Coordinates of N, CA, C and O in Angstrom, one line a residue:
M1 N -151.0 22.0 156.0 CA -151.5 21.4 154.9 C -150.2 20.5 154.6 O -149.7 21.4 154.0
S2 N -150.5 19.5 153.6 CA -149.0 18.3 153.3 C -149.1 18.9 152.3 O -149.8 18.7 151.3
S3 N -147.4 18.7 152.0 CA -147.2 18.6 150.4 C -147.8 17.7 149.5 O -147.7 17.6 148.7
K4 N -148.3 16.4 150.4 CA -148.8 15.1 149.6 C -150.0 15.8 149.1 O -150.0 15.7 147.8
V5 N -150.5 16.1 149.9 CA -152.0 16.8 149.4 C -151.9 17.7 148.6 O -153.1 17.5 147.2
V6 N -151.1 19.0 148.1 CA -151.2 19.8 147.4 C -150.9 19.3 145.7 O -151.4 19.4 144.9
I7 N -149.9 18.1 146.3 CA -149.5 17.2 144.8 C -150.6 16.7 144.2 O -150.6 16.5 143.0
A8 N -151.0 15.8 145.2 CA -152.0 15.0 145.0 C -153.3 16.2 144.1 O -154.1 15.8 142.9
L9 N -153.9 17.4 144.6 CA -154.4 18.5 143.7 C -154.6 18.3 142.5 O -155.0 18.6 141.7
A10 N -152.8 18.7 142.4 CA -152.4 19.4 141.4 C -152.3 17.8 140.1 O -152.8 18.5 139.0
L11 N -152.3 16.8 140.5 CA -152.6 15.9 140.1 C -153.6 15.4 139.2 O -153.8 15.2 138.0
L12 N -154.4 15.8 140.2 CA -156.2 15.6 140.0 C -157.0 16.4 139.0 O -157.5 16.4 138.1
A13 N -155.9 17.7 139.4 CA -156.9 18.6 138.0 C -155.9 18.9 136.8 O -156.2 18.7 135.4
F14 N -154.5 18.2 136.5 CA -154.3 17.5 135.7 C -154.4 16.8 134.9 O -154.9 16.6 133.4
A15 N -155.1 15.7 135.5 CA -155.8 14.4 134.8 C -157.4 14.9 134.2 O -157.7 14.6 133.4
L16 N -158.2 15.8 135.0 CA -159.2 16.4 134.8 C -159.2 17.6 133.3 O -160.0 17.3 132.2
V17 N -158.3 18.1 133.2 CA -157.7 18.7 131.9 C -157.5 18.1 131.1 O -157.9 18.3 129.8
A18 N -156.9 17.1 131.3 CA -156.6 16.2 129.8 C -157.9 15.2 129.6 O -157.9 15.1 128.3
A19 N -158.9 15.4 130.2 CA -160.0 14.5 129.9 C -161.1 15.3 129.0 O -161.8 15.0 128.8
V20 N -160.8 16.9 129.1 CA -161.6 17.9 128.3 C -161.7 17.6 126.8 O -163.0 17.0 126.4
P21 N -160.9 17.1 126.1 CA -160.8 17.0 124.9 C -161.3 15.6 124.6 O -162.3 15.3 123.5
I22 N -161.4 14.6 125.7 CA -161.8 13.3 125.2 C -163.3 13.3 125.3 O -164.4 12.7 124.8
A23 N -163.6 14.1 126.5 CA -165.4 14.4 126.7 C -166.2 15.0 125.9 O -166.7 14.9 125.4
F24 N -165.3 15.9 124.7 CA -165.6 16.7 123.7 C -165.7 15.8 122.6 O -166.9 15.6 121.9
V25 N -164.8 15.0 122.5 CA -164.9 13.8 120.9 C -166.6 12.9 121.8 O -166.9 12.5 120.9
A26 N -166.8 12.3 123.0 CA -167.5 12.0 123.5 C -169.1 12.8 123.2 O -169.8 11.9 122.6
G27 N -169.0 13.6 123.5 CA -170.2 14.5 123.7 C -170.4 15.2 122.2 O -171.5 14.3 121.7
V28 N -169.4 14.9 121.4 CA -169.9 14.9 120.0 C -170.4 13.7 119.6 O -171.4 13.8 118.6
V29 N -170.1 12.7 119.8 CA -170.2 11.1 119.3 C -172.0 11.0 119.7 O -172.7 10.8 118.9
M30 N -172.1 11.5 121.4 CA -173.5 11.2 121.9 C -174.4 12.4 120.6 O -175.5 12.0 120.4
M31 N -173.9 13.4 120.1 CA -175.0 14.4 119.8 C -174.9 13.8 118.1 O -176.7 14.3 118.0
L32 N -174.1 13.2 117.6 CA -174.3 12.6 116.2 C -175.4 11.6 116.6 O -176.2 11.3 115.5
L33 N -175.6 11.0 117.4 CA -176.5 9.7 117.6 C -177.6 10.1 118.4 O -178.6 9.4 118.7
G34 N -177.7 11.2 118.3 CA -179.2 12.3 119.0 C -179.6 12.5 120.2 O -180.5 12.9 120.7
H35 N -178.4 12.1 121.3 CA -178.6 12.5 122.7 C -177.7 14.0 122.4 O -176.6 14.2 123.4
V36 N -178.5 15.3 121.9 CA -177.6 16.3 122.1 C -177.6 16.9 123.3 O -176.3 17.3 123.6
I37 N -178.5 17.0 124.5 CA -178.4 17.7 125.7 C -177.8 16.9 126.3 O -176.4 17.5 127.1
G38 N -177.3 15.2 126.3 CA -176.8 14.7 127.2 C -175.2 15.0 126.4 O -174.1 14.7 127.6
G39 N -175.1 14.9 125.3 CA -173.5 15.4 124.9 C -173.1 17.0 125.3 O -171.7 17.0 126.1
L40 N -174.0 17.8 125.4 CA -173.5 18.9 126.3 C -173.6 18.8 127.7 O -172.5 19.7 127.5
A41 N -174.2 18.1 128.0 CA -173.9 18.5 129.7 C -172.6 17.6 130.1 O -171.9 18.0 130.8
L42 N -172.1 16.3 129.5 CA -171.0 15.8 129.6 C -169.7 16.7 128.8 O -168.8 16.8 130.2
F43 N -170.0 17.5 127.5 CA -168.9 18.3 127.9 C -168.8 19.8 128.7 O -167.6 20.1 129.2
G44 N -169.5 20.0 128.9 CA -169.8 21.4 130.0 C -169.4 20.7 131.4 O -168.6 21.4 132.1
G45 N -170.3 19.4 131.3 CA -169.8 19.1 133.2 C -168.0 19.1 133.1 O -167.4 19.0 134.4
S46 N -167.5 18.5 132.0 CA -165.8 18.2 132.3 C -165.5 19.4 132.2 O -164.2 19.3 132.9
I47 N -165.9 20.4 131.4 CA -165.2 21.8 131.7 C -165.3 22.4 133.0 O -164.2 22.7 133.6
L48 N -166.4 22.1 133.8 CA -166.8 22.7 134.9 C -165.9 21.5 135.7 O -165.3 22.6 136.7
A49 N -165.1 20.9 135.9 CA -164.7 20.0 136.9 C -163.5 19.9 136.7 O -162.8 20.3 138.0
A50 N -163.0 20.4 135.8 CA -161.7 20.8 135.3 C -161.1 22.0 135.9 O -160.1 22.6 136.6
T51 N -162.1 23.0 135.7 CA -161.9 24.4 136.0 C -162.1 24.1 137.4 O -160.7 25.2 138.0
A52 N -163.0 23.6 138.2 CA -162.9 23.7 139.7 C -161.6 23.0 140.1 O -161.1 23.5 141.5
A53 N -161.0 21.9 139.4 CA -159.8 21.2 140.3 C -158.8 22.1 139.8 O -157.8 22.5 140.6
V54 N -159.0 23.1 138.9 CA -157.6 23.9 138.7 C -158.0 25.1 139.5 O -157.1 25.2 140.3
V55 N -158.8 25.5 140.0 CA -158.6 26.8 140.6 C -158.5 26.0 142.4 O -157.9 26.8 143.0
L56 N -159.2 25.3 142.9 CA -158.6 23.9 143.9 C -157.2 23.6 144.2 O -156.5 24.1 145.2
A57 N -156.6 23.2 143.2 CA -155.2 23.3 143.4 C -154.0 24.4 143.4 O -153.4 24.4 143.8
S58 N -154.7 25.5 142.6 CA -153.8 26.8 142.2 C -154.3 27.7 144.1 O -153.4 28.0 144.3
V59 N -155.3 27.6 144.8 CA -155.6 28.2 145.6 C -154.4 27.5 147.1 O -154.1 28.2 147.6
T60 N -154.8 25.9 147.3 CA -154.2 25.2 147.8 C -152.3 25.2 147.6 O -151.7 25.8 148.9
G61 N -152.4 25.2 146.3 CA -150.8 25.5 146.7 C -150.4 27.0 146.5 O -148.9 27.2 147.5
V62 N -151.0 27.9 146.2 CA -150.6 29.6 146.5 C -150.8 29.6 148.6 O -149.8 29.7 148.9
R63 N -151.5 28.9 149.3 CA -151.8 28.9 150.3 C -150.5 28.0 151.2 O -150.2 28.7 152.1
H64 N -150.2 27.0 150.6 CA -149.0 25.9 151.2 C -147.7 26.9 150.9 O -146.9 26.4 151.7
L65 N -147.7 27.1 149.9 CA -146.0 28.3 149.4 C -146.2 29.4 150.5 O -145.0 29.5 150.8
R66 N -147.5 30.2 150.7 CA -147.0 31.5 151.6 C -146.6 30.6 153.2 O -146.0 31.4 154.0
G67 N -147.4 29.4 153.5 CA -147.0 28.9 154.5 C -145.5 28.6 154.5 O -144.8 28.6 155.7
V68 N -144.9 27.9 153.7 CA -143.4 27.5 153.5 C -142.6 28.7 154.0 O -141.9 28.9 154.8
V69 N -142.7 29.7 152.9 CA -142.2 30.9 153.1 C -142.1 31.9 154.3 O -141.3 32.1 155.1
R70 N -143.6 31.4 155.2 CA -143.6 32.6 156.5 C -142.7 31.5 157.0 O -142.4 32.2 158.0
D71 N -143.0 30.2 157.5 CA -142.1 29.5 158.1 C -140.8 29.6 158.1 O -139.9 29.4 158.7
M72 N -139.9 29.9 156.6 CA -138.7 30.3 156.8 C -138.1 31.2 156.9 O -137.6 31.7 157.8
I73 N -139.2 32.5 156.8 CA -138.9 33.7 157.4 C -138.6 33.7 158.9 O -138.2 34.5 159.6
T74 N -139.5 33.3 159.3 CA -139.9 33.2 161.2 C -138.3 32.0 161.4 O -137.9 32.7 162.6
E75 N -138.3 31.2 160.8 CA -137.1 30.0 161.4 C -135.8 31.2 161.2 O -134.9 31.4 162.0
H76 N -136.2 32.0 159.9 CA -134.7 32.8 159.9 C -134.5 33.9 161.2 O -133.5 34.3 161.5
D77 N -135.6 34.5 161.3 CA -135.7 35.6 162.1 C -135.0 34.9 163.9 O -134.8 35.8 164.5
T78 N -135.4 33.8 164.1 CA -135.4 33.5 165.2 C -133.8 33.1 165.7 O -133.1 32.7 166.8
T79 N -133.3 32.0 164.2 CA -132.1 31.6 164.6 C -130.7 32.5 163.8 O -129.8 31.7 164.4
E80 N -130.8 33.0 163.2 CA -129.8 33.9 162.8 C -129.7 35.2 163.2 O -128.1 36.0 163.0
H81 N -129.8 35.4 164.6 CA -129.2 36.6 165.2 C -127.9 36.6 166.1 O -128.3 35.2 166.8
D82 N -127.6 37.4 166.2 CA -126.0 37.1 167.4 C -126.6 37.6 168.7 O -127.8 38.2 168.5
T83 N -125.5 37.4 169.9 CA -126.0 38.1 171.0 C -126.2 39.5 171.0 O -127.1 40.5 171.9
T84 N -125.9 40.5 170.0 CA -126.3 42.1 170.1 C -127.4 42.3 169.1 O -128.2 43.2 169.1
G85 N -128.1 41.1 168.5 CA -129.7 41.3 167.9 C -129.6 41.7 166.7 O -130.5 41.9 165.9
H86 N -127.8 41.8 166.0 CA -128.1 42.1 164.7 C -127.7 40.7 163.8 O -127.4 39.9 164.1
D87 N -128.3 41.1 162.4 CA -128.1 39.8 161.7 C -126.7 39.0 161.4 O -126.1 39.9 160.9
S88 N -126.6 37.8 162.0 CA -125.0 38.1 161.5 C -124.6 37.8 159.8 O -123.3 37.5 159.9
Q89 N -125.4 37.5 159.0 CA -124.9 37.4 157.7 C -124.6 39.0 157.2 O -124.4 38.9 156.0
V90 N -125.3 39.8 157.6 CA -125.1 41.4 157.2 C -123.8 41.9 158.1 O -123.5 41.7 159.3
L91 N -122.8 42.1 157.2 CA -121.4 43.0 158.0 C -121.6 44.3 157.3 O -121.4 44.5 156.2
Q92 N -120.8 45.3 158.0 CA -120.8 46.4 157.4 C -119.0 46.6 157.4 O -118.5 46.7 158.7
L93 N -118.9 47.1 156.3 CA -117.1 47.3 156.1 C -116.7 48.5 156.4 O -117.5 49.4 156.3
D94 N -115.2 48.6 157.2 CA -115.1 50.2 156.9 C -114.2 50.4 155.8 O -114.1 49.7 154.7
R95 N -113.6 51.8 155.6 CA -112.9 52.0 154.5 C -111.7 51.4 154.3 O -111.1 50.9 153.2
D96 N -111.2 50.6 155.6 CA -110.3 50.0 155.1 C -110.2 48.5 154.5 O -109.3 48.1 154.2
D97 N -111.4 48.0 154.8 CA -111.8 46.9 154.4 C -111.9 46.5 152.6 O -111.5 45.9 152.0
Y98 N -111.9 47.6 152.1 CA -112.0 47.6 150.6 C -110.5 47.8 150.0 O -109.5 48.4 150.5
T99 N -110.3 46.9 148.8 CA -109.3 47.2 148.2 C -109.4 47.6 147.1 O -110.3 47.5 146.2
Y100 N -109.1 48.9 146.6 CA -109.1 49.9 145.3 C -107.6 49.8 144.6 O -106.9 50.2 145.3
I101 N -107.9 49.4 143.2 CA -106.7 49.2 142.4 C -106.7 50.4 141.4 O -107.8 50.3 140.6
G102 N -106.5 51.8 141.6 CA -106.8 52.6 140.4 C -105.5 53.3 140.1 O -104.4 53.4 140.2

């Protein structure tokens, strides 16, 4: 999955969460004008939509992050080994390699 899709889902979730207070005010106005069921449906629907968007964005974000980490680990495992099969970034020092001033 592309990073652009994950970013788009996060922005959609943010926009829907930001719209919840607006839907609440609109629902209260509708209820004051006599449309109680419509006002409750508007507010409840906005909460459901925002919750669904946040869950979808978080699940896809975590899945994308796991894929990126998996690719980084796989890339590291295949490219960072020398001819002996040991990791080239890890060195074992001898006793003479340490400088001790005491």
